[in-house]
PDB file of C-alpha atoms in Angstrom:
ATOM      1  CA  UNK J 256      45.534  57.471  15.974  1.00 79.00           C
ATOM      2  CA  UNK J 257      48.527  55.757  14.384  1.00 84.00           C
ATOM      3  CA  UNK J 258      48.158  51.978  14.433  1.00 84.00           C
ATOM      4  CA  UNK J 259      51.081  49.615  13.883  1.00 83.00           C
ATOM      5  CA  UNK J 260      50.445  46.260  12.201  1.00 76.00           C
ATOM      6  CA  UNK J 261      47.099  44.527  12.617  1.00 77.00           C
ATOM      7  CA  UNK J 262      45.032  45.762  15.529  1.00 79.00           C
ATOM      8  CA  UNK J 263      42.548  43.442  17.246  1.00 77.00           C
ATOM      9  CA  UNK J 264      39.872  44.151  19.808  1.00 85.00           C
ATOM     10  CA  UNK J 265      37.045  42.189  21.482  1.00 85.00           C
ATOM     11  CA  UNK J 266      33.753  42.173  19.519  1.00 83.00           C
ATOM     12  CA  UNK J 267      32.029  44.131  22.294  1.00 87.00           C
ATOM     13  CA  UNK J 268      34.522  46.996  21.852  1.00 89.00           C
ATOM     14  CA  UNK J 269      33.589  47.694  18.239  1.00 88.00           C
ATOM     15  CA  UNK J 270      32.510  51.266  18.972  1.00 90.00           C
ATOM     16  CA  UNK J 271      35.314  52.016  21.408  1.00 94.00           C
ATOM     17  CA  UNK J 272      38.332  54.267  21.163  1.00 96.00           C
ATOM     18  CA  UNK J 273      41.111  51.765  20.456  1.00 95.00           C
ATOM     19  CA  UNK J 274      44.330  52.792  22.209  1.00 96.00           C
ATOM     20  CA  UNK J 275      47.329  50.790  20.980  1.00 93.00           C
ATOM     21  CA  UNK J 276      49.613  51.191  23.987  1.00 93.00           C
ATOM     22  CA  UNK J 277      51.708  48.145  23.086  1.00 91.00           C
ATOM     23  CA  UNK J 278      52.375  46.503  19.739  1.00 89.00           C
ATOM     24  CA  UNK J 279      51.971  42.756  19.361  1.00 81.00           C
ATOM     25  CA  UNK J 280      51.852  40.154  22.108  1.00 79.00           C
ATOM     26  CA  UNK J 281      54.559  39.535  24.706  1.00 79.00           C
ATOM     27  CA  UNK J 282      53.856  35.790  24.612  1.00 78.00           C
ATOM     28  CA  UNK J 283      53.123  35.099  20.923  1.00 79.00           C
ATOM     29  CA  UNK J 284      53.747  31.341  21.164  1.00 83.00           C
ATOM     30  CA  UNK J 285      50.189  29.958  21.001  1.00 88.00           C
ATOM     31  CA  UNK J 286      49.952  27.358  18.246  1.00 89.00           C
ATOM     32  CA  UNK J 287      46.416  28.334  17.197  1.00 88.00           C
ATOM     33  CA  UNK J 288      47.077  32.068  16.855  1.00 85.00           C
ATOM     34  CA  UNK J 289      48.417  34.012  13.878  1.00 78.00           C
ATOM     35  CA  UNK J 290      47.312  37.446  15.080  1.00 73.00           C
ATOM     36  CA  UNK J 291      50.681  38.932  16.016  1.00 69.00           C
ATOM     37  CA  UNK J 292      53.153  36.678  14.200  1.00 66.00           C
ATOM     38  CA  UNK J 293      54.337  39.566  11.994  1.00 69.00           C
ATOM     39  CA  UNK J 294      54.789  41.979  14.905  1.00 69.00           C
ATOM     40  CA  UNK J 295      57.746  42.483  17.207  1.00 77.00           C
ATOM     41  CA  UNK J 296      56.452  43.166  20.695  1.00 83.00           C
ATOM     42  CA  UNK J 297      57.257  46.544  22.193  1.00 85.00           C
ATOM     43  CA  UNK J 298      55.718  49.264  24.335  1.00 89.00           C
ATOM     44  CA  UNK J 299      54.839  52.451  22.504  1.00 92.00           C
ATOM     45  CA  UNK J 300      56.525  55.687  23.505  1.00 94.00           C
ATOM     46  CA  UNK J 301      54.256  57.333  26.063  1.00 96.00           C
ATOM     47  CA  UNK J 302      54.750  60.922  24.907  1.00 96.00           C
ATOM     48  CA  UNK J 303      54.050  59.980  21.294  1.00 96.00           C
ATOM     49  CA  UNK J 304      50.955  57.991  22.303  1.00 96.00           C
ATOM     50  CA  UNK J 305      49.577  60.940  24.269  1.00 97.00           C
ATOM     51  CA  UNK J 306      50.063  63.208  21.248  1.00 97.00           C
ATOM     52  CA  UNK J 307      48.140  60.710  19.118  1.00 95.00           C
ATOM     53  CA  UNK J 308      45.309  60.788  21.642  1.00 96.00           C
ATOM     54  CA  UNK J 309      45.296  64.577  21.603  1.00 96.00           C
ATOM     55  CA  UNK J 310      44.996  64.593  17.811  1.00 95.00           C
ATOM     56  CA  UNK J 311      42.196  62.016  17.921  1.00 95.00           C
ATOM     57  CA  UNK J 312      40.266  64.085  20.470  1.00 95.00           C
ATOM     58  CA  UNK J 313      40.242  66.989  18.001  1.00 94.00           C
ATOM     59  CA  UNK J 314      38.506  64.762  15.454  1.00 91.00           C
ATOM     60  CA  UNK J 315      35.993  63.167  17.808  1.00 92.00           C
ATOM     61  CA  UNK J 316      35.724  63.128  21.579  1.00 89.00           C
ATOM     62  CA  UNK J 317      32.314  61.483  21.964  1.00 91.00           C
ATOM     63  CA  UNK J 318      33.542  57.959  22.685  1.00 95.00           C
ATOM     64  CA  UNK J 319      31.700  56.189  25.513  1.00 95.00           C
ATOM     65  CA  UNK J 320      34.263  53.415  25.886  1.00 96.00           C
ATOM     66  CA  UNK J 321      37.985  52.944  25.407  1.00 97.00           C
ATOM     67  CA  UNK J 322      39.972  49.773  24.900  1.00 97.00           C
ATOM     68  CA  UNK J 323      43.712  49.412  25.567  1.00 96.00           C
ATOM     69  CA  UNK J 324      45.635  46.963  23.365  1.00 88.00           C
ATOM     70  CA  UNK J 325      47.457  45.174  21.801  1.00 83.00           C
ATOM     71  CA  UNK J 326      47.614  41.586  23.013  1.00 77.00           C
ATOM     72  CA  UNK J 327      48.230  42.146  26.720  1.00 84.00           C
ATOM     73  CA  UNK J 328      48.033  45.777  27.706  1.00 90.00           C
ATOM     74  CA  UNK J 329      48.025  44.940  31.404  1.00 95.00           C
ATOM     75  CA  UNK J 330      51.710  44.069  31.085  1.00 93.00           C
ATOM     76  CA  UNK J 331      52.312  47.829  31.430  1.00 95.00           C
ATOM     77  CA  UNK J 332      53.292  49.065  34.863  1.00 96.00           C
ATOM     78  CA  UNK J 333      50.601  50.274  37.236  1.00 97.00           C
ATOM     79  CA  UNK J 334      51.926  53.820  36.920  1.00 98.00           C
ATOM     80  CA  UNK J 335      51.770  53.826  33.107  1.00 97.00           C
ATOM     81  CA  UNK J 336      48.254  52.397  33.056  1.00 97.00           C
ATOM     82  CA  UNK J 337      47.047  55.016  35.542  1.00 98.00           C
ATOM     83  CA  UNK J 338      48.687  57.864  33.576  1.00 98.00           C
ATOM     84  CA  UNK J 339      47.147  56.549  30.361  1.00 98.00           C
ATOM     85  CA  UNK J 340      43.683  56.248  31.899  1.00 98.00           C
ATOM     86  CA  UNK J 341      43.964  59.777  33.265  1.00 98.00           C
ATOM     87  CA  UNK J 342      44.900  61.104  29.825  1.00 98.00           C
ATOM     88  CA  UNK J 343      42.042  59.228  28.149  1.00 97.00           C
ATOM     89  CA  UNK J 344      39.503  60.627  30.599  1.00 96.00           C
ATOM     90  CA  UNK J 345      40.956  64.112  30.305  1.00 96.00           C
ATOM     91  CA  UNK J 346      40.716  64.160  26.498  1.00 97.00           C
ATOM     92  CA  UNK J 347      37.517  62.132  26.116  1.00 97.00           C
ATOM     93  CA  UNK J 348      35.133  63.331  28.856  1.00 95.00           C
ATOM     94  CA  UNK J 349      32.273  60.999  27.870  1.00 96.00           C
ATOM     95  CA  UNK J 350      34.264  57.808  28.475  1.00 96.00           C
ATOM     96  CA  UNK J 351      32.313  55.578  30.867  1.00 94.00           C
ATOM     97  CA  UNK J 352      34.424  52.427  30.757  1.00 95.00           C
ATOM     98  CA  UNK J 353      37.966  51.386  29.883  1.00 98.00           C
ATOM     99  CA  UNK J 354      38.777  47.779  28.988  1.00 97.00           C
ATOM    100  CA  UNK J 355      42.097  46.029  28.479  1.00 97.00           C
ATOM    101  CA  UNK J 356      43.537  42.755  27.173  1.00 93.00           C
ATOM    102  CA  UNK J 357      45.523  40.729  29.665  1.00 94.00           C
ATOM    103  CA  UNK J 358      47.046  37.360  30.415  1.00 93.00           C
ATOM    104  CA  UNK J 359      46.743  35.659  33.782  1.00 96.00           C
ATOM    105  CA  UNK J 360      50.484  36.253  34.114  1.00 95.00           C
ATOM    106  CA  UNK J 361      49.961  40.016  33.791  1.00 95.00           C
ATOM    107  CA  UNK J 362      47.319  39.964  36.527  1.00 97.00           C
ATOM    108  CA  UNK J 363      49.362  37.799  38.862  1.00 97.00           C
ATOM    109  CA  UNK J 364      52.450  40.010  38.557  1.00 97.00           C
ATOM    110  CA  UNK J 365      50.492  42.841  40.120  1.00 98.00           C
ATOM    111  CA  UNK J 366      49.538  43.030  43.778  1.00 98.00           C
ATOM    112  CA  UNK J 367      45.914  43.275  44.826  1.00 98.00           C
ATOM    113  CA  UNK J 368      46.499  46.873  45.899  1.00 98.00           C
ATOM    114  CA  UNK J 369      47.929  47.712  42.464  1.00 98.00           C
ATOM    115  CA  UNK J 370      44.903  46.162  40.769  1.00 98.00           C
ATOM    116  CA  UNK J 371      42.582  48.162  43.008  1.00 98.00           C
ATOM    117  CA  UNK J 372      44.408  51.358  42.027  1.00 98.00           C
ATOM    118  CA  UNK J 373      44.134  50.399  38.353  1.00 98.00           C
ATOM    119  CA  UNK J 374      40.404  49.815  38.828  1.00 98.00           C
ATOM    120  CA  UNK J 375      40.047  53.181  40.542  1.00 97.00           C
ATOM    121  CA  UNK J 376      41.797  54.865  37.611  1.00 97.00           C
ATOM    122  CA  UNK J 377      39.203  53.569  35.145  1.00 96.00           C
ATOM    123  CA  UNK J 378      39.804  49.940  34.151  1.00 97.00           C
ATOM    124  CA  UNK J 379      36.419  48.251  34.487  1.00 97.00           C
ATOM    125  CA  UNK J 380      36.953  45.028  32.552  1.00 98.00           C
ATOM    126  CA  UNK J 381      39.821  42.687  31.670  1.00 97.00           C
ATOM    127  CA  UNK J 382      39.639  40.375  28.642  1.00 96.00           C
ATOM    128  CA  UNK J 383      41.529  37.084  28.941  1.00 96.00           C
ATOM    129  CA  UNK J 384      41.899  34.174  26.564  1.00 94.00           C
ATOM    130  CA  UNK J 385      41.612  31.040  28.685  1.00 97.00           C
ATOM    131  CA  UNK J 386      40.989  28.800  25.630  1.00 97.00           C
ATOM    132  CA  UNK J 387      40.626  25.556  27.659  1.00 97.00           C
ATOM    133  CA  UNK J 388      40.611  24.326  31.234  1.00 97.00           C
ATOM    134  CA  UNK J 389      42.816  21.340  30.448  1.00 97.00           C
ATOM    135  CA  UNK J 390      46.412  21.686  31.634  1.00 97.00           C
ATOM    136  CA  UNK J 391      47.360  19.051  29.060  1.00 96.00           C
ATOM    137  CA  UNK J 392      45.884  21.091  26.206  1.00 96.00           C
ATOM    138  CA  UNK J 393      47.233  24.389  27.538  1.00 97.00           C
ATOM    139  CA  UNK J 394      50.715  22.927  27.404  1.00 96.00           C
ATOM    140  CA  UNK J 395      50.098  21.389  23.985  1.00 95.00           C
ATOM    141  CA  UNK J 396      49.018  24.702  22.447  1.00 95.00           C
ATOM    142  CA  UNK J 397      52.015  26.442  24.099  1.00 94.00           C
ATOM    143  CA  UNK J 398      49.943  28.689  26.298  1.00 92.00           C
ATOM    144  CA  UNK J 399      52.141  30.041  29.082  1.00 89.00           C
ATOM    145  CA  UNK J 400      49.347  29.614  31.639  1.00 93.00           C
ATOM    146  CA  UNK J 401      47.781  26.768  33.604  1.00 96.00           C
ATOM    147  CA  UNK J 402      44.658  26.180  35.664  1.00 97.00           C
ATOM    148  CA  UNK J 403      46.364  27.385  38.824  1.00 98.00           C
ATOM    149  CA  UNK J 404      47.461  30.698  37.283  1.00 98.00           C
ATOM    150  CA  UNK J 405      43.992  31.347  35.853  1.00 98.00           C
ATOM    151  CA  UNK J 406      42.322  30.649  39.202  1.00 98.00           C
ATOM    152  CA  UNK J 407      44.762  32.913  41.025  1.00 98.00           C
ATOM    153  CA  UNK J 408      44.163  35.716  38.517  1.00 98.00           C
ATOM    154  CA  UNK J 409      40.382  35.341  38.724  1.00 98.00           C
ATOM    155  CA  UNK J 410      40.402  35.593  42.515  1.00 98.00           C
ATOM    156  CA  UNK J 411      42.536  38.754  42.393  1.00 98.00           C
ATOM    157  CA  UNK J 412      40.310  40.386  39.784  1.00 98.00           C
ATOM    158  CA  UNK J 413      37.186  39.611  41.808  1.00 98.00           C
ATOM    159  CA  UNK J 414      38.842  41.042  44.905  1.00 98.00           C
ATOM    160  CA  UNK J 415      39.778  44.198  42.967  1.00 98.00           C
ATOM    161  CA  UNK J 416      36.195  44.446  41.620  1.00 98.00           C
ATOM    162  CA  UNK J 417      37.396  44.276  38.001  1.00 98.00           C
ATOM    163  CA  UNK J 418      35.067  42.403  35.660  1.00 98.00           C
ATOM    164  CA  UNK J 419      36.353  39.457  33.658  1.00 98.00           C
ATOM    165  CA  UNK J 420      35.480  38.561  30.079  1.00 97.00           C
ATOM    166  CA  UNK J 421      36.917  35.128  29.252  1.00 98.00           C
ATOM    167  CA  UNK J 422      37.248  33.383  25.903  1.00 96.00           C
ATOM    168  CA  UNK J 423      37.219  29.637  25.234  1.00 97.00           C
ATOM    169  CA  UNK J 424      37.940  27.827  21.958  1.00 96.00           C
ATOM    170  CA  UNK J 425      36.402  24.557  20.776  1.00 96.00           C
ATOM    171  CA  UNK J 426      38.492  22.168  18.710  1.00 96.00           C
ATOM    172  CA  UNK J 427      41.904  22.535  20.341  1.00 96.00           C
ATOM    173  CA  UNK J 428      41.745  18.882  21.368  1.00 95.00           C
ATOM    174  CA  UNK J 429      40.670  17.802  17.872  1.00 94.00           C
ATOM    175  CA  UNK J 430      38.005  15.066  18.227  1.00 91.00           C
ATOM    176  CA  UNK J 431      39.826  13.237  21.033  1.00 89.00           C
ATOM    177  CA  UNK J 432      38.747  13.213  24.683  1.00 92.00           C
ATOM    178  CA  UNK J 433      36.211  15.983  24.092  1.00 94.00           C
ATOM    179  CA  UNK J 434      34.213  14.970  27.168  1.00 95.00           C
ATOM    180  CA  UNK J 435      37.294  15.052  29.404  1.00 96.00           C
ATOM    181  CA  UNK J 436      38.450  18.440  28.115  1.00 96.00           C
ATOM    182  CA  UNK J 437      34.941  19.878  28.444  1.00 97.00           C
ATOM    183  CA  UNK J 438      34.781  18.722  32.067  1.00 97.00           C
ATOM    184  CA  UNK J 439      38.162  20.313  32.842  1.00 98.00           C
ATOM    185  CA  UNK J 440      36.978  23.553  31.261  1.00 98.00           C
ATOM    186  CA  UNK J 441      33.588  23.464  32.983  1.00 98.00           C
ATOM    187  CA  UNK J 442      35.242  22.934  36.348  1.00 98.00           C
ATOM    188  CA  UNK J 443      37.762  25.751  35.824  1.00 98.00           C
ATOM    189  CA  UNK J 444      35.274  28.344  34.576  1.00 98.00           C
ATOM    190  CA  UNK J 445      32.868  27.441  37.385  1.00 98.00           C
ATOM    191  CA  UNK J 446      35.572  28.359  39.896  1.00 98.00           C
ATOM    192  CA  UNK J 447      36.638  31.478  38.013  1.00 98.00           C
ATOM    193  CA  UNK J 448      32.977  32.592  37.808  1.00 98.00           C
ATOM    194  CA  UNK J 449      33.476  35.417  35.268  1.00 98.00           C
ATOM    195  CA  UNK J 450      30.974  38.140  34.459  1.00 98.00           C
ATOM    196  CA  UNK J 451      31.254  37.378  30.729  1.00 98.00           C
ATOM    197  CA  UNK J 452      32.131  34.195  28.836  1.00 98.00           C
ATOM    198  CA  UNK J 453      32.348  33.520  25.120  1.00 97.00           C
ATOM    199  CA  UNK J 454      33.143  30.522  22.942  1.00 96.00           C
ATOM    200  CA  UNK J 455      34.929  30.659  19.602  1.00 95.00           C
ATOM    201  CA  UNK J 456      35.233  27.755  17.186  1.00 94.00           C
ATOM    202  CA  UNK J 457      38.810  27.064  16.138  1.00 94.00           C
ATOM    203  CA  UNK J 458      39.568  28.672  12.783  1.00 92.00           C
ATOM    204  CA  UNK J 459      42.944  27.874  11.283  1.00 91.00           C
ATOM    205  CA  UNK J 460      44.730  30.832   9.741  1.00 87.00           C
ATOM    206  CA  UNK J 461      47.917  30.767   7.639  1.00 90.00           C
ATOM    207  CA  UNK J 462      50.867  31.661   9.836  1.00 87.00           C
ATOM    208  CA  UNK J 463      49.734  29.621  12.829  1.00 91.00           C
ATOM    209  CA  UNK J 464      51.477  26.414  13.867  1.00 92.00           C
ATOM    210  CA  UNK J 465      48.215  24.458  13.890  1.00 94.00           C
ATOM    211  CA  UNK J 466      47.470  25.554  10.334  1.00 94.00           C
ATOM    212  CA  UNK J 467      50.783  24.105   9.184  1.00 95.00           C
ATOM    213  CA  UNK J 468      50.080  20.849  11.027  1.00 95.00           C
ATOM    214  CA  UNK J 469      46.625  20.698   9.464  1.00 96.00           C
ATOM    215  CA  UNK J 470      48.073  21.181   5.981  1.00 96.00           C
ATOM    216  CA  UNK J 471      50.505  18.333   6.711  1.00 97.00           C
ATOM    217  CA  UNK J 472      47.661  16.069   7.797  1.00 96.00           C
ATOM    218  CA  UNK J 473      48.859  16.098  11.427  1.00 96.00           C
ATOM    219  CA  UNK J 474      45.899  17.931  12.940  1.00 96.00           C
ATOM    220  CA  UNK J 475      42.195  17.128  12.797  1.00 96.00           C
ATOM    221  CA  UNK J 476      39.809  20.078  12.520  1.00 95.00           C
ATOM    222  CA  UNK J 477      36.478  19.546  14.262  1.00 95.00           C
ATOM    223  CA  UNK J 478      33.307  19.466  12.210  1.00 94.00           C
ATOM    224  CA  UNK J 479      30.280  21.587  13.255  1.00 95.00           C
ATOM    225  CA  UNK J 480      28.643  18.761  15.209  1.00 96.00           C
ATOM    226  CA  UNK J 481      31.778  18.084  17.259  1.00 96.00           C
ATOM    227  CA  UNK J 482      32.289  21.773  17.972  1.00 96.00           C
ATOM    228  CA  UNK J 483      28.741  22.154  19.281  1.00 97.00           C
ATOM    229  CA  UNK J 484      29.006  18.939  21.275  1.00 97.00           C
ATOM    230  CA  UNK J 485      32.022  20.398  23.076  1.00 97.00           C
ATOM    231  CA  UNK J 486      29.977  23.442  24.111  1.00 97.00           C
ATOM    232  CA  UNK J 487      27.098  21.152  25.110  1.00 98.00           C
ATOM    233  CA  UNK J 488      29.349  19.073  27.364  1.00 98.00           C
ATOM    234  CA  UNK J 489      30.856  22.231  28.858  1.00 98.00           C
ATOM    235  CA  UNK J 490      27.386  23.497  29.783  1.00 98.00           C
ATOM    236  CA  UNK J 491      26.603  20.118  31.342  1.00 98.00           C
ATOM    237  CA  UNK J 492      29.656  20.353  33.603  1.00 98.00           C
ATOM    238  CA  UNK J 493      29.346  24.072  34.401  1.00 97.00           C
ATOM    239  CA  UNK J 494      28.508  24.677  38.068  1.00 96.00           C
ATOM    240  CA  UNK J 495      29.308  28.380  38.431  1.00 95.00           C
ATOM    241  CA  UNK J 496      27.164  30.646  40.594  1.00 94.00           C
ATOM    242  CA  UNK J 497      26.960  33.369  37.974  1.00 88.00           C
ATOM    243  CA  UNK J 498      25.399  35.499  36.815  1.00 96.00           C
ATOM    244  CA  UNK J 499      27.567  35.095  33.729  1.00 98.00           C
ATOM    245  CA  UNK J 500      26.636  36.535  30.333  1.00 98.00           C
ATOM    246  CA  UNK J 501      27.255  33.685  27.875  1.00 97.00           C
ATOM    247  CA  UNK J 502      27.862  34.134  24.151  1.00 96.00           C
ATOM    248  CA  UNK J 503      28.861  31.996  21.205  1.00 92.00           C
ATOM    249  CA  UNK J 504      27.846  34.452  18.502  1.00 84.00           C
ATOM    250  CA  UNK J 505      31.289  35.217  17.080  1.00 86.00           C
ATOM    251  CA  UNK J 506      31.755  34.936  13.310  1.00 85.00           C
ATOM    252  CA  UNK J 507      33.697  31.710  13.859  1.00 90.00           C
ATOM    253  CA  UNK J 508      30.843  29.907  15.609  1.00 91.00           C
ATOM    254  CA  UNK J 509      28.641  27.340  13.890  1.00 92.00           C
ATOM    255  CA  UNK J 510      25.616  28.361  15.951  1.00 95.00           C
ATOM    256  CA  UNK J 511      24.763  31.677  17.568  1.00 94.00           C
ATOM    257  CA  UNK J 512      23.983  31.245  21.256  1.00 96.00           C
ATOM    258  CA  UNK J 513      23.067  33.926  23.790  1.00 96.00           C
ATOM    259  CA  UNK J 514      22.040  33.616  27.382  1.00 97.00           C
ATOM    260  CA  UNK J 515      22.910  33.954  31.029  1.00 97.00           C
ATOM    261  CA  UNK J 516      24.328  31.024  32.933  1.00 98.00           C
ATOM    262  CA  UNK J 517      23.561  29.081  35.020  1.00 97.00           C
ATOM    263  CA  UNK J 518      19.924  30.159  34.496  1.00 97.00           C
ATOM    264  CA  UNK J 519      19.812  29.446  30.753  1.00 98.00           C
ATOM    265  CA  UNK J 520      21.973  26.311  30.627  1.00 98.00           C
ATOM    266  CA  UNK J 521      19.135  23.949  29.721  1.00 97.00           C
ATOM    267  CA  UNK J 522      17.723  26.349  27.124  1.00 98.00           C
ATOM    268  CA  UNK J 523      21.149  26.676  25.484  1.00 98.00           C
ATOM    269  CA  UNK J 524      21.654  22.906  25.482  1.00 98.00           C
ATOM    270  CA  UNK J 525      18.262  22.468  23.821  1.00 98.00           C
ATOM    271  CA  UNK J 526      19.244  24.921  21.079  1.00 97.00           C
ATOM    272  CA  UNK J 527      22.390  22.885  20.457  1.00 97.00           C
ATOM    273  CA  UNK J 528      20.402  19.633  20.350  1.00 98.00           C
ATOM    274  CA  UNK J 529      18.004  21.101  17.774  1.00 97.00           C
ATOM    275  CA  UNK J 530      20.854  22.420  15.617  1.00 96.00           C
ATOM    276  CA  UNK J 531      22.597  19.031  15.591  1.00 97.00           C
ATOM    277  CA  UNK J 532      19.345  17.161  14.917  1.00 96.00           C
ATOM    278  CA  UNK J 533      18.515  19.409  11.954  1.00 96.00           C
ATOM    279  CA  UNK J 534      22.092  19.979  10.690  1.00 93.00           C
ATOM    280  CA  UNK J 535      21.424  23.682  11.142  1.00 92.00           C
ATOM    281  CA  UNK J 536      24.922  25.192  11.159  1.00 92.00           C
ATOM    282  CA  UNK J 537      26.462  28.410   9.914  1.00 88.00           C
ATOM    283  CA  UNK J 538      27.907  27.709   6.439  1.00 83.00           C
ATOM    284  CA  UNK J 539      31.699  27.688   6.189  1.00 79.00           C
ATOM    285  CA  UNK J 540      31.711  30.596   3.755  1.00 72.00           C
ATOM    286  CA  UNK J 541      30.047  32.789   6.391  1.00 74.00           C
ATOM    287  CA  UNK J 542      32.547  31.905   9.131  1.00 80.00           C
ATOM    288  CA  UNK J 543      35.565  34.038   9.905  1.00 73.00           C
ATOM    289  CA  UNK J 544      37.659  35.764  12.545  1.00 69.00           C
TER     290      UNK J 544
END
């Protein structure tokens, strides 16, 4: 496969066939993100992409999963996604699941019937960065989504029987109004009721707007205690029916947490309490993206 620029994928897709159907991110305005700042967004030529897949299949066709990127692969038309899925399954017969990055905007642009057809063609899971449930923070970080658009997208994905894996980020609100932001996020995620949910801790990378503000002394970066408190408050406000697989075991996190919510909420909160009480955090030199 020929990859353009930096290619990112969800941690759970580390053994997957990575199919770069688009380059970059069609939004690319988020203040916390530096992932695609050097890339000009465009859709790869379909014929060329299929040839790349054919060449890859000659090297190894034992993949069990495939992942379609870059930043929001679901922006492709229904027809292109279905043709791509068909080609993937044709060339890699052991593929059991195909995942894709998306924004709520991508989901909402498609009808329920289109999403059902996409599901039927092989898309089993959609990964979305929600980041926070606060409309105030979403606007502040220049996310082109709001609570309403996320809720609408979640309902459509549930109706289409496509699983959702959502990502949240602690620290976007600095150390201000953490309780309020955590409640907004807990309320939103409870309504969205995803199959998978993960927390990242904000990590400032050169090239992002927040990094520049931090270097200018205009942004406060949460310490480990504050980051974990934000997750703790979120769990306290979470009222989802589940079952939702919960993770905060990314390299950016100060504490590795695993469980299923709502069943394990109290257990997870206790782990956070113990970590804060004993100052038991992942050292900065071991954190990363």
